[in-house]
Protein backbone atom coordinates (compact mmCIF):
# COMPACT_ATOMS: atom_id res chain seq x y z
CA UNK A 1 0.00 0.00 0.00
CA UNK A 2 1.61 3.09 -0.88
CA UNK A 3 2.30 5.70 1.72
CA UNK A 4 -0.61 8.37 0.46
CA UNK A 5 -3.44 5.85 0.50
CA UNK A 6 -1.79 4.26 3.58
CA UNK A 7 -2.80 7.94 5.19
CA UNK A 8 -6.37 8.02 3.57
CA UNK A 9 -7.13 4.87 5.31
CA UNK A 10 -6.17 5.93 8.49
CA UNK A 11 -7.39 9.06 8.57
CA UNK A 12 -10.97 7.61 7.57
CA UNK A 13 -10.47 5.22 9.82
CA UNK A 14 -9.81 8.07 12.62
CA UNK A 15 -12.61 10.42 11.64
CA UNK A 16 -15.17 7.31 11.45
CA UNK A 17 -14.14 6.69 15.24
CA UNK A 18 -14.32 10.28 16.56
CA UNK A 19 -17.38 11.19 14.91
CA UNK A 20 -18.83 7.51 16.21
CA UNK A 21 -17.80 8.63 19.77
CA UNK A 22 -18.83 12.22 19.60
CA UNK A 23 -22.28 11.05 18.72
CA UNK A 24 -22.55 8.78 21.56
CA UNK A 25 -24.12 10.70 23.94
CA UNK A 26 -24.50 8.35 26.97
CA UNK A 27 -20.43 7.83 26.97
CA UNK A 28 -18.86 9.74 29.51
CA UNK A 29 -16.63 12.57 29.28
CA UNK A 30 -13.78 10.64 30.61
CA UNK A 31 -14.46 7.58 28.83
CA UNK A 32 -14.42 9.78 25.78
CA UNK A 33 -11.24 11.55 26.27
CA UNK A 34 -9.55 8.19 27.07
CA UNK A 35 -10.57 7.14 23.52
CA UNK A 36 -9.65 9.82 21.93
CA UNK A 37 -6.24 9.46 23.52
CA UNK A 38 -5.71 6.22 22.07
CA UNK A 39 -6.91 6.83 19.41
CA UNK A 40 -4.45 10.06 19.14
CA UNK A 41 -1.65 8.18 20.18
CA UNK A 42 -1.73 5.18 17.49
CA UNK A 43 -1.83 7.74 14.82
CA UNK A 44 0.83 9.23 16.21
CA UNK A 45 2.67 5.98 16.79
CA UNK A 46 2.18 5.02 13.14
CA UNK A 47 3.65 8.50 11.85
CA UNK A 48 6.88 7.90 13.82
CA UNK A 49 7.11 4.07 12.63
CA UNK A 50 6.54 2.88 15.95
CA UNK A 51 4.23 0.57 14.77
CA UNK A 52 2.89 -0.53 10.98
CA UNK A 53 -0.48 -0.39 9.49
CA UNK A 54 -1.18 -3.55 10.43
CA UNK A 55 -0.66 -2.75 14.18
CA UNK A 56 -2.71 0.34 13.68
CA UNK A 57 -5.47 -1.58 12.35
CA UNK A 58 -5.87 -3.81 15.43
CA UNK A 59 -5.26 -1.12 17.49
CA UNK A 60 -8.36 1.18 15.60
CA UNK A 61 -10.96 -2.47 16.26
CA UNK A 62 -10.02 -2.79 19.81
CA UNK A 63 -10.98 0.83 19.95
CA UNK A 64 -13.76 0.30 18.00
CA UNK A 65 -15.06 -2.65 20.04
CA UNK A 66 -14.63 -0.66 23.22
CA UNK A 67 -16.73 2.38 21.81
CA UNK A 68 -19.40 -0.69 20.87
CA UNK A 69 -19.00 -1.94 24.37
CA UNK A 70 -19.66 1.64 26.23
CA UNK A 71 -22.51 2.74 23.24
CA UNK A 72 -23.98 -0.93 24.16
CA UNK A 73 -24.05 -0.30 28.18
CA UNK A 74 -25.86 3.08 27.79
């Protein structure tokens, strides 16, 4: 994959999560900012080749399931 669609996919992915969590409205502020942070810090992690898409990827479902998890308890 090359680099430029490498960062379309992960910034869709991103924006697909934040916008799913900032229309949740029964998760809690904390909650919320503790997703965003990890959500923050793979793309961040990924940038500085900390990691590799792959990784990423895993790392954007568990965040994903957690969001289900908290949107599911509400």
């Amino acid at each position: 994959m090359t680099r430029a669609v490498l960062e379309a996919s992960i910034i869709s992915t991103r924006l697909s999560l934040l916008a799913q969590l900032d229309s949740s409205a029964g998760v809690s502020f904390m909650n919320r900012a503790e997703l965003r942070l990890r959500i923050f810090g793979v793309v961040d992690a990924l940038d500085r080749g900390v990691i590799t898409a792959d990784k990423a990827r895993e790392l954007f479902a568990r965040v994903q399931d957690d969001i289900s998890t908290l949107i599911a308890a509400d």
